Structures are given as C-alpha cells and as structure tokens.
Short mmCIF file of C-alpha atoms in Angstrom, two decimals:
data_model
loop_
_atom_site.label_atom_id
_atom_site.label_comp_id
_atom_site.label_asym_id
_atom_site.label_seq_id
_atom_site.Cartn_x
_atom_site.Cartn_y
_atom_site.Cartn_z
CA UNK A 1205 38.88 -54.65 17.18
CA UNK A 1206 41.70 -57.27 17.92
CA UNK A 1207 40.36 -59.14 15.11
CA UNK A 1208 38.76 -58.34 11.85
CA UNK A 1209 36.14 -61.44 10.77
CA UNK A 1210 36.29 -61.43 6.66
CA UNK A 1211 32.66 -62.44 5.38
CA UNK A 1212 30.88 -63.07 2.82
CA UNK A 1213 33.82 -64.65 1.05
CA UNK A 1214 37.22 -63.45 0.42
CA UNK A 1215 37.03 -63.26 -3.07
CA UNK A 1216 40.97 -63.28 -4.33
CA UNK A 1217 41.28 -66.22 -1.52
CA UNK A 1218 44.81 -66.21 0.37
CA UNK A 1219 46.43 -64.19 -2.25
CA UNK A 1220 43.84 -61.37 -1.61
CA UNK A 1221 44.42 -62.32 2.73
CA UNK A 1222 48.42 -61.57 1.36
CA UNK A 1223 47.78 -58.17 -0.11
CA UNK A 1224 45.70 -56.77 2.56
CA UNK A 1225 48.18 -58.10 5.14
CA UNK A 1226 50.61 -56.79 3.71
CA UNK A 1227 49.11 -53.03 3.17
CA UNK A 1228 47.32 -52.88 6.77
CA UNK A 1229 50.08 -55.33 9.04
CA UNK A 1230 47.86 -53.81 11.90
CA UNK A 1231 44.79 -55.96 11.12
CA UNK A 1232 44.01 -59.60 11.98
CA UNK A 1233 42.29 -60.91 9.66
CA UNK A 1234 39.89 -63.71 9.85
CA UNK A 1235 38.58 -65.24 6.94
CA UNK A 1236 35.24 -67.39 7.30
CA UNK A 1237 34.05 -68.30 4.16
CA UNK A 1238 36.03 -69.36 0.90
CA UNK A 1239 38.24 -71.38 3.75
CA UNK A 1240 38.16 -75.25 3.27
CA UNK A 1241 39.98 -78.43 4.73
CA UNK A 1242 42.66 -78.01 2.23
CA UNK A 1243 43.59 -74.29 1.94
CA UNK A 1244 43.01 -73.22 5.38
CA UNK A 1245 46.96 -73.42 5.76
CA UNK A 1246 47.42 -71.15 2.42
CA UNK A 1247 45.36 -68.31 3.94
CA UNK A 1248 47.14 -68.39 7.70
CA UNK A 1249 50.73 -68.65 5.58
CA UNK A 1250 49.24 -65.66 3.54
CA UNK A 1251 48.98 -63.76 6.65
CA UNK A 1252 45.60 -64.72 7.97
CA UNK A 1253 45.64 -64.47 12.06
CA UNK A 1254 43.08 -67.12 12.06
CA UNK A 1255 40.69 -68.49 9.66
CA UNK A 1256 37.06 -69.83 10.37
CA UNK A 1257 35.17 -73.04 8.53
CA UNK A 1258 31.94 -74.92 9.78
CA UNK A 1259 29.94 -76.25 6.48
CA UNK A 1260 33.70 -78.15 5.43
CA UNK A 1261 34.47 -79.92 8.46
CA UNK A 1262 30.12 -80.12 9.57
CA UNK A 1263 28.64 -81.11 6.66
CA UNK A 1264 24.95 -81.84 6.78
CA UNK A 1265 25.58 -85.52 5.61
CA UNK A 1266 27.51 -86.36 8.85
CA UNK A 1267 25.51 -84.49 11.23
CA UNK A 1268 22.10 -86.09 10.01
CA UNK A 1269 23.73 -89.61 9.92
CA UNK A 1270 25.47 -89.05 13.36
CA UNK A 1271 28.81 -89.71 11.15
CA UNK A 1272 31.19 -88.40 13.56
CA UNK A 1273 34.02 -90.93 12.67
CA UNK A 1274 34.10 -88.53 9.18
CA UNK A 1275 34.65 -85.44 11.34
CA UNK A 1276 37.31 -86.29 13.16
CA UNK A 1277 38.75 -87.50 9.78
CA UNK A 1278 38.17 -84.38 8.05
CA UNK A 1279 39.57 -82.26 11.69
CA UNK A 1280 42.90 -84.32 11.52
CA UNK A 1281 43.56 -83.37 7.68
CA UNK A 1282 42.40 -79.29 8.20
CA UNK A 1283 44.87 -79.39 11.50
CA UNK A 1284 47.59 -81.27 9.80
CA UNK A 1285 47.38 -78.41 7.17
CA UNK A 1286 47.10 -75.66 9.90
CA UNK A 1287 50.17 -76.85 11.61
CA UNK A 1288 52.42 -77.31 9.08
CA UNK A 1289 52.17 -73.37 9.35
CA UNK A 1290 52.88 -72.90 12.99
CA UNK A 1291 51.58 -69.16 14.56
CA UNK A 1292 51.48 -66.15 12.78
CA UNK A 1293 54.31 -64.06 12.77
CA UNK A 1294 54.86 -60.51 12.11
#
C-alpha cells in the first residue's frame, strides 16, 4: 500500500512515528488519531508522510452552531504548524 493509515492511536505519539520510520523507511505512515492542531508538525518532522485529524479542527461545538469563523481559525494554526515542516524527505 503507498500509504499505511495508523489507527486507533499512536500510542508513543511522534516519537513512536520516529522509531518506526526509522526501522521500516519503506512505509508511509499516516497517523489519524493522537494528531491535534498543535503537534501535527511534530509527527510529519518525526517522519510521518501525512497525518490525519477531523474531531480537532471539526469539533461538534462549531458544526452545531454553524461556527465556521472558528474553523478556519483553528485550519490556519494546524497549517502554520504543518508548513513550518515543508514535505517529507527521505
């Protein structure tokens, strides 16, 4: 499979991403869960080819109250943080 989805949770977080990475260079791993708006950069800089988060960036709260304004807020900090990293690199 071109990319390997990592779920339920990725217990050792990015430092767990780094390890496996590291061990198996020929997997892609995506981590879904355990990924939030602030260390979605630590797990792509830990050698995550992608990473995967809904309940952060959707939470119920928003949807319900049609709070979309908090969305975008909450889209611009998880990019900023996914930038700063740039592609993955092997």
């Amino acid at each position: 499979a071109p990319l390997q989805k990592v779920f339920p949770g990725v217990a050792g977080g990015p430092m767990w991403v780094k390890a496996v990475a590291a061990a198996l260079p020929m997997l892609r791993i995506n981590p879904t869960s355990g990924v939030d708006l602030d260390n979605a950069g630590e797990f792509l800089r830990n050698g995550a080819a992608s990473v995967g988060l809904v309940a952060p960036l959707f939470s119920p709260e928003d949807i319900a109250a049609s709070n979309w304004d908090s969305i975008q807020v909450k889209a611009v900090r998880v990019m900023a943080n996914v930038r700063e990293v740039g592609p993955l690199r092997r």
